[in-house]
Coordinates of C-alpha atoms and ligand atoms in Angstrom, one line a residue:
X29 CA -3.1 7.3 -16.0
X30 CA -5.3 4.3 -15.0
X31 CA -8.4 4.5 -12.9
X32 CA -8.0 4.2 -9.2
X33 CA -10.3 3.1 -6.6
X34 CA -10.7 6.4 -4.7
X35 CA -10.1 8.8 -7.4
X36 CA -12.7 11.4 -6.9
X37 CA -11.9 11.2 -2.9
X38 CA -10.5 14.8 -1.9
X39 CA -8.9 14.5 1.8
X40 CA -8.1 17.2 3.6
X41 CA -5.0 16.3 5.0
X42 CA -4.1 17.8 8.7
X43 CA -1.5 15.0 9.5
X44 CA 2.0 15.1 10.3
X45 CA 5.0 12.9 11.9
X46 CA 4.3 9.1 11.0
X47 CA 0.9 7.6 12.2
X48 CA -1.4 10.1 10.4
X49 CA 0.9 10.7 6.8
X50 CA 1.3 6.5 6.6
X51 CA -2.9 6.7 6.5
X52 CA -3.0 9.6 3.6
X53 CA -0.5 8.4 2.1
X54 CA -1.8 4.9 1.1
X55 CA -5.0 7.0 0.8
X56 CA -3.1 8.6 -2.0
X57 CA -2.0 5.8 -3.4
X58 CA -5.4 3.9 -4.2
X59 CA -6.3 7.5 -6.1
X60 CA -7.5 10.1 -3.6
X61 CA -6.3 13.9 -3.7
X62 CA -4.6 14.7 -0.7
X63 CA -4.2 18.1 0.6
X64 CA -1.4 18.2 3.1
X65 CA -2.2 21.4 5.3
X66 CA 0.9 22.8 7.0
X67 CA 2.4 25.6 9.0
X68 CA 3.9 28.2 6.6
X69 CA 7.8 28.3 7.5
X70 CA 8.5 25.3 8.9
X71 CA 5.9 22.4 7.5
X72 CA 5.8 18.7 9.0
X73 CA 7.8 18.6 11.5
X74 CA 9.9 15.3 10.4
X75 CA 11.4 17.4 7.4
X76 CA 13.4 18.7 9.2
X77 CA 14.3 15.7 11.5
X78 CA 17.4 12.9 10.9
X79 CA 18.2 15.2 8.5
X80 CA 21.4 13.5 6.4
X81 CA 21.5 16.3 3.4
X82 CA 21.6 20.1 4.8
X83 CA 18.4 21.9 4.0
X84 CA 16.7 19.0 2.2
X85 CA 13.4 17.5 3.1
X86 CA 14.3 14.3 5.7
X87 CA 13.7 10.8 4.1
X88 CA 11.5 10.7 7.5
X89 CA 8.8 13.0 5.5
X90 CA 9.6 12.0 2.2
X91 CA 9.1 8.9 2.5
X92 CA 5.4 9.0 4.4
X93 CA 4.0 11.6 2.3
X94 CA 4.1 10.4 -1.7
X95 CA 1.6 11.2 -3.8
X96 CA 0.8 14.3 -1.7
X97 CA 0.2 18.4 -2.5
X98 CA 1.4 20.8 -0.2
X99 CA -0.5 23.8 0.7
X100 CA 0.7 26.1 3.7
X101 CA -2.0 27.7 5.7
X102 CA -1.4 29.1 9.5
X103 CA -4.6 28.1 10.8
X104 CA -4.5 30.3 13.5
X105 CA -4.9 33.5 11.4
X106 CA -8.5 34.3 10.3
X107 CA -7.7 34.5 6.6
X108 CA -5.6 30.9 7.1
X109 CA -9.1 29.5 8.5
X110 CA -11.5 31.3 6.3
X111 CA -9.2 29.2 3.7
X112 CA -9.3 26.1 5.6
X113 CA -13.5 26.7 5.4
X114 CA -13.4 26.4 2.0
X115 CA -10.8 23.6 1.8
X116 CA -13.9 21.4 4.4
X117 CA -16.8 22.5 2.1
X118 CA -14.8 20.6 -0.6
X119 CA -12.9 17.7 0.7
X120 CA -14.8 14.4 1.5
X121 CA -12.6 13.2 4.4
X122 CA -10.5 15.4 7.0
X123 CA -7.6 13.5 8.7
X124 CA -5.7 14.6 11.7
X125 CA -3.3 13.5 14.8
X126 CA -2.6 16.1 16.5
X127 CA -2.4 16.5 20.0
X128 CA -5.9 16.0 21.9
X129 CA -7.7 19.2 21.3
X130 CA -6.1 20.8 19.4
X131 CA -8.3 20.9 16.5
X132 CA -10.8 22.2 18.9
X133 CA -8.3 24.9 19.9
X134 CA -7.6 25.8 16.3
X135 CA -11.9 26.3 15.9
X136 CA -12.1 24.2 14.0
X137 CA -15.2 21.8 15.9
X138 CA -17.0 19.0 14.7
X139 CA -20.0 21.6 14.7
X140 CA -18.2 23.4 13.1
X141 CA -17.1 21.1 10.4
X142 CA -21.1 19.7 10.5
X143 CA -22.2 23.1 9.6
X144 CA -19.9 23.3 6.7
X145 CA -20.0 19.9 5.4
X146 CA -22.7 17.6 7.3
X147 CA -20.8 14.9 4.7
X148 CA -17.4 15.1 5.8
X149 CA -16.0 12.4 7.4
X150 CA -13.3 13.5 10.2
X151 CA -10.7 11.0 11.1
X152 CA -8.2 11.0 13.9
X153 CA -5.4 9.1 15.3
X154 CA -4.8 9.5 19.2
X155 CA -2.6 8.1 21.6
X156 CA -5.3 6.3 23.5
X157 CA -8.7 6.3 23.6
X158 CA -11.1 7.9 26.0
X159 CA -10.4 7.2 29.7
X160 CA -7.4 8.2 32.1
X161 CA -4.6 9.0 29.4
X162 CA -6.8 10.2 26.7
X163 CA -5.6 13.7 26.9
X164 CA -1.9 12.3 26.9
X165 CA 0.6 13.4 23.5
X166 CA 2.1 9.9 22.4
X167 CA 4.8 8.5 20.3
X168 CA 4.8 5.2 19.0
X169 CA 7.0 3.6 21.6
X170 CA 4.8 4.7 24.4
X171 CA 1.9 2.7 22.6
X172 CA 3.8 0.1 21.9
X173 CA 4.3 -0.1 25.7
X174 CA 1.0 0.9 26.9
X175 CA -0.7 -1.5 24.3
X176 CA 1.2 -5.0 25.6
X177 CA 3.7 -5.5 23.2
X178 CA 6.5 -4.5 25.3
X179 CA 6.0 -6.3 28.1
X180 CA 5.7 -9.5 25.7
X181 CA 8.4 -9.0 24.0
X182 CA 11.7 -9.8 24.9
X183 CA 13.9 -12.5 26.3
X184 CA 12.9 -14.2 30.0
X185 CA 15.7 -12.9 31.3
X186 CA 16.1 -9.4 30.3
X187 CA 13.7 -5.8 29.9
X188 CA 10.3 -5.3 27.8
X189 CA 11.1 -4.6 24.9
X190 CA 10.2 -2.5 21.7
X191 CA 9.9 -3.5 18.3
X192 CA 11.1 -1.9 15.3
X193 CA 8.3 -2.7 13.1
X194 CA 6.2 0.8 14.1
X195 CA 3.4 -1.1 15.2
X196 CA 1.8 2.1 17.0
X197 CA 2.0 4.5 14.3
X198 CA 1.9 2.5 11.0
X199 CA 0.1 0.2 12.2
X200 CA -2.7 2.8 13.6
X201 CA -2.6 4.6 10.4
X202 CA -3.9 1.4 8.6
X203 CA -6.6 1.1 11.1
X204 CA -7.9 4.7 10.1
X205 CA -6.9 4.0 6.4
X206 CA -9.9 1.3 6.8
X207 CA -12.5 3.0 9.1
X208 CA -11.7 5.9 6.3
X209 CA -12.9 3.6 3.6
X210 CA -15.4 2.2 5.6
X211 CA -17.4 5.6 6.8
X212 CA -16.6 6.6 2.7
X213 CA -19.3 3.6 1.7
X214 CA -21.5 4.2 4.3
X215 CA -21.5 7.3 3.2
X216 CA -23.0 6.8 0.3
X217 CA -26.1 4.8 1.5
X218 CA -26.6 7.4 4.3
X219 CA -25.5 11.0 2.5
X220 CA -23.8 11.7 6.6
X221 CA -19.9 11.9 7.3
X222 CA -18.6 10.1 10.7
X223 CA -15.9 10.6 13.4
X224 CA -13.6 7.8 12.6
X225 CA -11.1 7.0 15.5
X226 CA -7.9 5.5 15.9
X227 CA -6.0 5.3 19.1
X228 CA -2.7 3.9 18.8
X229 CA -2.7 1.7 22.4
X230 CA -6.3 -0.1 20.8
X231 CA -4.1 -0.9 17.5
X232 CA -1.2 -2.3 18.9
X233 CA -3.2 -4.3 21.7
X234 CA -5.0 -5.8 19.0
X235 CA -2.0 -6.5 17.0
X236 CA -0.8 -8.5 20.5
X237 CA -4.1 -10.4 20.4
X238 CA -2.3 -13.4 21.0
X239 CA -1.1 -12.3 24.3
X240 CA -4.3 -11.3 26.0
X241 CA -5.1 -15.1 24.8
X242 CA -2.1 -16.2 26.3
X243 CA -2.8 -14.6 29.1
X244 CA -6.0 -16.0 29.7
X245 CA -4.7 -19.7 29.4
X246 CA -2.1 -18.8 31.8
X247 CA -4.5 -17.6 34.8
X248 CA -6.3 -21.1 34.2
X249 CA -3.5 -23.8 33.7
X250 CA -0.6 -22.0 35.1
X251 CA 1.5 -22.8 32.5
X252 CA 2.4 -22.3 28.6
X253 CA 3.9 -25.2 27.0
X254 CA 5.2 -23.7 23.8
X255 CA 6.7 -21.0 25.9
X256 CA 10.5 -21.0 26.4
X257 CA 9.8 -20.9 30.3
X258 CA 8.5 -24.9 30.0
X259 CA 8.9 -27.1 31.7
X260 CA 12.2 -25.6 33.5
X261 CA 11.0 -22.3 34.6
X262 CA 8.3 -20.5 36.4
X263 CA 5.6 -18.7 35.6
X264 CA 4.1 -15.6 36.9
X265 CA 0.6 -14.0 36.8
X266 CA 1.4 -12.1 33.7
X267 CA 2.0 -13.2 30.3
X268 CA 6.4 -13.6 30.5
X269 CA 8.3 -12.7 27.4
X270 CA 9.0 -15.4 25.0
X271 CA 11.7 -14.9 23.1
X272 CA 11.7 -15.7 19.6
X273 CA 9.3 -18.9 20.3
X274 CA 6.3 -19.4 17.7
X275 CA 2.9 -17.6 18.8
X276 CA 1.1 -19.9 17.2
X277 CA 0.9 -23.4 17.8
X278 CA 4.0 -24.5 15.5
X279 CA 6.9 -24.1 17.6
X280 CA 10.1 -22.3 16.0
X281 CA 12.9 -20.4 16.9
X282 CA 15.7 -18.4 15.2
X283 CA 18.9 -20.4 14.5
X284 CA 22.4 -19.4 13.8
X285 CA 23.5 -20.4 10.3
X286 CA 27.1 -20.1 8.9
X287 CA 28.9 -17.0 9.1
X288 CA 27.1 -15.9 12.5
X289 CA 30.4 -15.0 13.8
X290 CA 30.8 -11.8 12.1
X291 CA 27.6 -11.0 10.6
X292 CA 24.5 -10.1 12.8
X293 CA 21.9 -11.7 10.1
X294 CA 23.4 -14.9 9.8
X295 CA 20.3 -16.4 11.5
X296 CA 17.3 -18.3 10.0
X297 CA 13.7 -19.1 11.8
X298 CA 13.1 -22.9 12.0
X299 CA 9.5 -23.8 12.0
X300 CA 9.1 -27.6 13.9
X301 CA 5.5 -28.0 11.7
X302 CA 4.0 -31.2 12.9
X303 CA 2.9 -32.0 9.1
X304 CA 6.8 -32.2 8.0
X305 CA 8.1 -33.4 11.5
X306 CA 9.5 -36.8 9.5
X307 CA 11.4 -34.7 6.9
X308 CA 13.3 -32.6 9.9
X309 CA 14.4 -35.3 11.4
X310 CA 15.8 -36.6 8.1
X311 CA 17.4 -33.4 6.6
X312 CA 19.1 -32.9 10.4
X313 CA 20.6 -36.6 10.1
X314 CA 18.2 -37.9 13.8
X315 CA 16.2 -40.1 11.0
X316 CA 15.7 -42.0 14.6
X317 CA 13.7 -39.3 16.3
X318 CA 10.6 -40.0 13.7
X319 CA 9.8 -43.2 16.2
X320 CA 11.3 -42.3 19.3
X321 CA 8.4 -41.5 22.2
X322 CA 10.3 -38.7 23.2
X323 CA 10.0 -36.7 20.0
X324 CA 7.4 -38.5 17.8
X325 CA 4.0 -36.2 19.1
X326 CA 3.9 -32.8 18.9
X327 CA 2.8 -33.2 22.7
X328 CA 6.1 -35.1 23.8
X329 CA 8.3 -32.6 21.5
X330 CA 7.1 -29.7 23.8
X331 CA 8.7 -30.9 26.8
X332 CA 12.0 -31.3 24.6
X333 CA 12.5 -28.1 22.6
X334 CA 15.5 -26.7 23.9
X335 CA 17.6 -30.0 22.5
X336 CA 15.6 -30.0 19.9
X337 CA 16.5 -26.9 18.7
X338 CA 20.2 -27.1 20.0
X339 CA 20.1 -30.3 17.6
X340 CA 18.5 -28.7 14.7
X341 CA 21.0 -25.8 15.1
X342 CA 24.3 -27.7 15.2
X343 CA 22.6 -28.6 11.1
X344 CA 21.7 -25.1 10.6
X345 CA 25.2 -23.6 11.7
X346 CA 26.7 -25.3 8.6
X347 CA 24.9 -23.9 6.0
X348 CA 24.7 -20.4 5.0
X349 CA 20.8 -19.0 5.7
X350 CA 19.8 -19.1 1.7
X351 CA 21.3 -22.3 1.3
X352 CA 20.0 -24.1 4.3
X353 CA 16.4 -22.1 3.0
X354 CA 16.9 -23.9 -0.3
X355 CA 16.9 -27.0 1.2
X356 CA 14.0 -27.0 3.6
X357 CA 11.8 -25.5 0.9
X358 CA 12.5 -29.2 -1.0
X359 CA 10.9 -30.6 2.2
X360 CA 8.3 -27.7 2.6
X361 CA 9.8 -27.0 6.3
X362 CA 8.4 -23.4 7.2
X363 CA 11.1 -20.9 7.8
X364 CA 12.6 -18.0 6.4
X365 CA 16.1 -15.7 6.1
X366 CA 16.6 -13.3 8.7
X367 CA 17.5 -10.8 6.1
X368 CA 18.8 -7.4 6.9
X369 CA 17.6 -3.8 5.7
X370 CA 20.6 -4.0 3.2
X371 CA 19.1 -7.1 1.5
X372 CA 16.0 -6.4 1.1
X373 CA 16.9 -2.7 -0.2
X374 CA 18.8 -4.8 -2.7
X375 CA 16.2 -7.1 -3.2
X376 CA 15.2 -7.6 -7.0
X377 CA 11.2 -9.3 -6.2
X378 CA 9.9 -6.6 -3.8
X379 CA 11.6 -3.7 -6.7
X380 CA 9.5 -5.8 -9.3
X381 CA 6.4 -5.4 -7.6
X382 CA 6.8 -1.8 -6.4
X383 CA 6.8 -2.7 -2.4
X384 CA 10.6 -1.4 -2.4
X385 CA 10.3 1.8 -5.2
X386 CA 13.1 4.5 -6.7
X387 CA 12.0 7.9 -6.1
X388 CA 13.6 11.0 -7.8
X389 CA 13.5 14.6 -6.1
X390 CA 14.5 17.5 -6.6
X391 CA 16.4 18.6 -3.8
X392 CA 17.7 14.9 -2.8
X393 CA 18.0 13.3 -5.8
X394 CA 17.2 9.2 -5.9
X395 CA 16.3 8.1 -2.7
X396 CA 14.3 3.9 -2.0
X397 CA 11.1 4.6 -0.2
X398 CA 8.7 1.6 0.8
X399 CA 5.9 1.2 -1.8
X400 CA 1.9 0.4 -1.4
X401 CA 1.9 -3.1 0.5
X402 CA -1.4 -3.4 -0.7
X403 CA -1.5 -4.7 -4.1
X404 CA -5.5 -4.1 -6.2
X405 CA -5.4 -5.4 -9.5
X406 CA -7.4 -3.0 -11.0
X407 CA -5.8 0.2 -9.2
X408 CA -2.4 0.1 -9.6
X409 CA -0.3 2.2 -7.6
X410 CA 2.2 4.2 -9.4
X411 CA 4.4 6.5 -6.3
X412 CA 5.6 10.0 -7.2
X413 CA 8.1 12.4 -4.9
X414 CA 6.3 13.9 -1.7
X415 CA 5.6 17.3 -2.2
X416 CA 8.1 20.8 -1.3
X417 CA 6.9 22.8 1.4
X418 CA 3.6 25.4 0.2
X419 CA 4.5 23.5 -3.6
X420 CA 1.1 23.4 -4.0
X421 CA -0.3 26.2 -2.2
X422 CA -1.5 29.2 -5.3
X423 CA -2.8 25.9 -7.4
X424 CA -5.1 24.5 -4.3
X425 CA -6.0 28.0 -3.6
X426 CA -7.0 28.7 -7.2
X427 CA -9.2 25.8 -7.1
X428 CA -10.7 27.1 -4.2
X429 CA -11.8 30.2 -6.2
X430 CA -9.6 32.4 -4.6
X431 CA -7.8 35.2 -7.0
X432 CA -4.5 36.0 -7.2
X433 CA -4.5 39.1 -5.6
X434 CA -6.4 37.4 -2.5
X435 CA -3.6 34.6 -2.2
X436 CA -1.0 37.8 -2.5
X437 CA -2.7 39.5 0.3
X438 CA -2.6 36.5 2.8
X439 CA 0.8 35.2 1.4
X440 CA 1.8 38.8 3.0
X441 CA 0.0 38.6 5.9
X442 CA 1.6 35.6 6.5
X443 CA -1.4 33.7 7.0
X444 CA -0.3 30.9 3.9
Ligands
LIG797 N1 -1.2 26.5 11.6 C1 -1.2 26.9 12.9 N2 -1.0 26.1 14.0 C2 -0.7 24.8 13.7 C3 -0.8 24.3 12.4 C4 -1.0 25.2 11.3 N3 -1.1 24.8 10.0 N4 -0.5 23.0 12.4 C5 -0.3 22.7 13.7 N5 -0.5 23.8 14.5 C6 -0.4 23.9 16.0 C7 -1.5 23.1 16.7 O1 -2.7 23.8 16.6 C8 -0.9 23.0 18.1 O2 -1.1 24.2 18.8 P1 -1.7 24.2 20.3 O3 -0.8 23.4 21.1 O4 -1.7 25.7 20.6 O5 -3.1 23.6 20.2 C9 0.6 22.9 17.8 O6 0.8 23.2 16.4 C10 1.3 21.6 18.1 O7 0.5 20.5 17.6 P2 0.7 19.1 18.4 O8 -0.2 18.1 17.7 O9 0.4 19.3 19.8 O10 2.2 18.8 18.0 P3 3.4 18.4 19.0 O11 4.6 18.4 18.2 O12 3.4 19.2 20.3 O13 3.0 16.8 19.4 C11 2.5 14.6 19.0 C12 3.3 15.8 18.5 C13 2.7 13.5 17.9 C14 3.0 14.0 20.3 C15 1.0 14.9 19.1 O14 0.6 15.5 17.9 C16 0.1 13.7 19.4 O15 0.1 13.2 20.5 N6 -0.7 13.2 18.4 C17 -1.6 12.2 18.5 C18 -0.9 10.8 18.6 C19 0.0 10.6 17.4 O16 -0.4 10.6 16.3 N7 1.2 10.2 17.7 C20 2.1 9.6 16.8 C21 2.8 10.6 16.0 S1 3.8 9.6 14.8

């Protein structure tokens, strides 16, 4: 086994459903121990959800919670906390997302965990921060609606809109995967642990930066030129939803290629990069449109994007998306395959470098999880099975000094 950057790290791991187990579980990955603490019986929550084998851990847990041990404890039991006392005194870092208060309802305070362990850092995902919904449960497409990225998303004419990238919970559990890390090195300049928070609304909202810019050039000019709204249509006071233009100041859109027909991927997104502007119009066959005044600035282009695109479209729809890809890499055009979850499950580069992995387990068999996305290249990540419900609860308890016959007593009590 090689080194890893946070072997020696022991977290103490109170999360479950996505947000929380996406932030142990990279944890994990870069070397930590993770303790997954769960209800005896019935465990996380999502192993038992989208169930698609009959009494088998969901790929919704086992794919969030690699690398993991399993220890049961029922926390509201005095044995189960007396356990969980011991567990603080000898982790570095306790993660949780439950619902606000909870943890406080279980005992378990930050006084509490201060008189314990005055070094333990406690980290938590919320739904939002503090102010009028900060006592509110929340799932990630509530923060990705209360954080902005609904109501920007979208076509002009139609609903906000959710995303299926999980913006709200994996993306929150990378913000507390980083404030973890972070409170870890002050750590060791100023021997204290931290609260480290995460509320999901603040990580989406700062994912949909862009917007609350947009939004602010809108209340001055009134307008957005590289929006799809301009010049035809109107604006409002708020930030409209843009479709699949650019957010940056590269306008692009997605394009049907060949086959689009019958298959819903057949699409590719066309970036009009000033910097190769000359080389679009050649490869589209409007060589003409390099000197015209009506398309030869990026400034004069914006008032013209819907032909523009039409144009560049009529090109795209007669090549298949890799092939017309092949091509405007030659010319260094930005743009890229929309490729579908099938693809890129089949998709030899990401199984080379471990961002698409084989997992075996031993109640599913093989399954594909997602791998680290982060890649250090001197703590490589190697992902093993998530962990069977209580798997690892007489080892952990073991090496919390507690004897067999102690773990037999509580195991009957029913407080592990
Ligand atoms: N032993 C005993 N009790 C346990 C336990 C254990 N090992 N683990 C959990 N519990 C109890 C909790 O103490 C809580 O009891 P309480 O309501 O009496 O305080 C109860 O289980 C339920 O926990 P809760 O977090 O409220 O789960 P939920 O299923 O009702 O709500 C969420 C789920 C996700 C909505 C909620 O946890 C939440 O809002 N979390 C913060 C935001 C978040 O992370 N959301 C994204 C999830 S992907």
């Amino acid at each position: 086994m090689n080194e890893k950057a946070l072997d020696g790290v022991r977290i103490l791991d109170f999360t479950h459903v996505q947000s929380g187990p996406t932030c142990t579980q990279l944890l994990a990955w870069m070397g930590a121990d993770v303790i997954k603490v769960e209800r005896p019986g019935e465990g996380d929550a999502t192993r038992g959800q989208l169930r698609d084998i009959p009494g088998v851990d969901g790929l919704y847990f086992t794919m969030l919670n690699h690398n993991k041990r399993s220890v049961t404890i029922n926390t509201k039991t005095p044995s189960g906390l007396a356990v969980l006392d011991r567990l603080i005194q000898s982790c570095d870092v306790l993660v949780e997302n439950f619902a606000p208060g909870a943890l406080d309802r279980m005992g378990i305070t930050w006084e509490r965990i201060q008189a314990l362990n005055p070094r333990m850092i406690v980290a938590s995902v919320k739904g939002f921060g503090p102010g009028p919904y900060e006592d509110c449960k929340v799932y990630e497409n509530v923060a990705q609606c209360a954080g902005g990225a609904a109501s920007t998303t979208g076509f002009d004419d139609g609903p906000p809109l959710v995303t299926g990238a999980q913006i709200g919970d994996s993306g929150t559990g990378l913000n507390l995967a980083l404030g973890i890390v972070a409170a870890l090195y002050q750590r060791t300049r100023s021997g204290r642990g931290q609260k480290v928070l995460a509320p999901m609304q603040d990580a989406v909202l700062n994912l949909c930066r862009v917007k609350l810019r947009d939004q602010q050039r809108l209340a001055r000019t009134h307008t957005l030129h590289e929006y799809p709204q301009y010049p035809d249509g109107r604006f409002g006071e708020a930030v409209p939803r843009a479709g699949n233009a650019s957010g940056g100041g590269q306008p692009g859109s997605i394009l049907k290629c060949k086959g689009w027909e019958t298959d819903p991927n057949a699409y590719i997104y066309f970036i009009t990069q000033a910097a190769v502007w000359p080389a679009v119009c050649k490869v589209i066959g409007e060589p003409g449109w390099m000197d015209d005044e009506a398309y030869a600035t990026p400034q004069a282009r914006l008032l013209h994007l819907g032909p523009i695109f039409r144009r560049i479209e009529k090109w795209t729809m007669t090549k298949d998306k890799f092939e017309a890809m092949e091509i405007l890499n030659q010319y260094d055009i930005p743009c890229g395959p929309i490729l579908s979850m099938k693809e890129i499950a089949e998709e030899p580069a990401l199984r080379a470098t471990g961002t698409i992995v084989e997992v075996d387990h031993p109640t599913r068999g093989k399954y594909l999880s997602v791998g680290n996305p982060i890649k250090m290249s001197d703590s490589p990540t190697e992902v093993t099975r998530s962990p069977l419900l209580g798997e690892h609860t007489d080892e952990v308890l073991g090496q919390l000094g507690f004897s067999p016959d102690e773990v037999a007593a509580m195991r009957a009590e029913g407080a592990i």
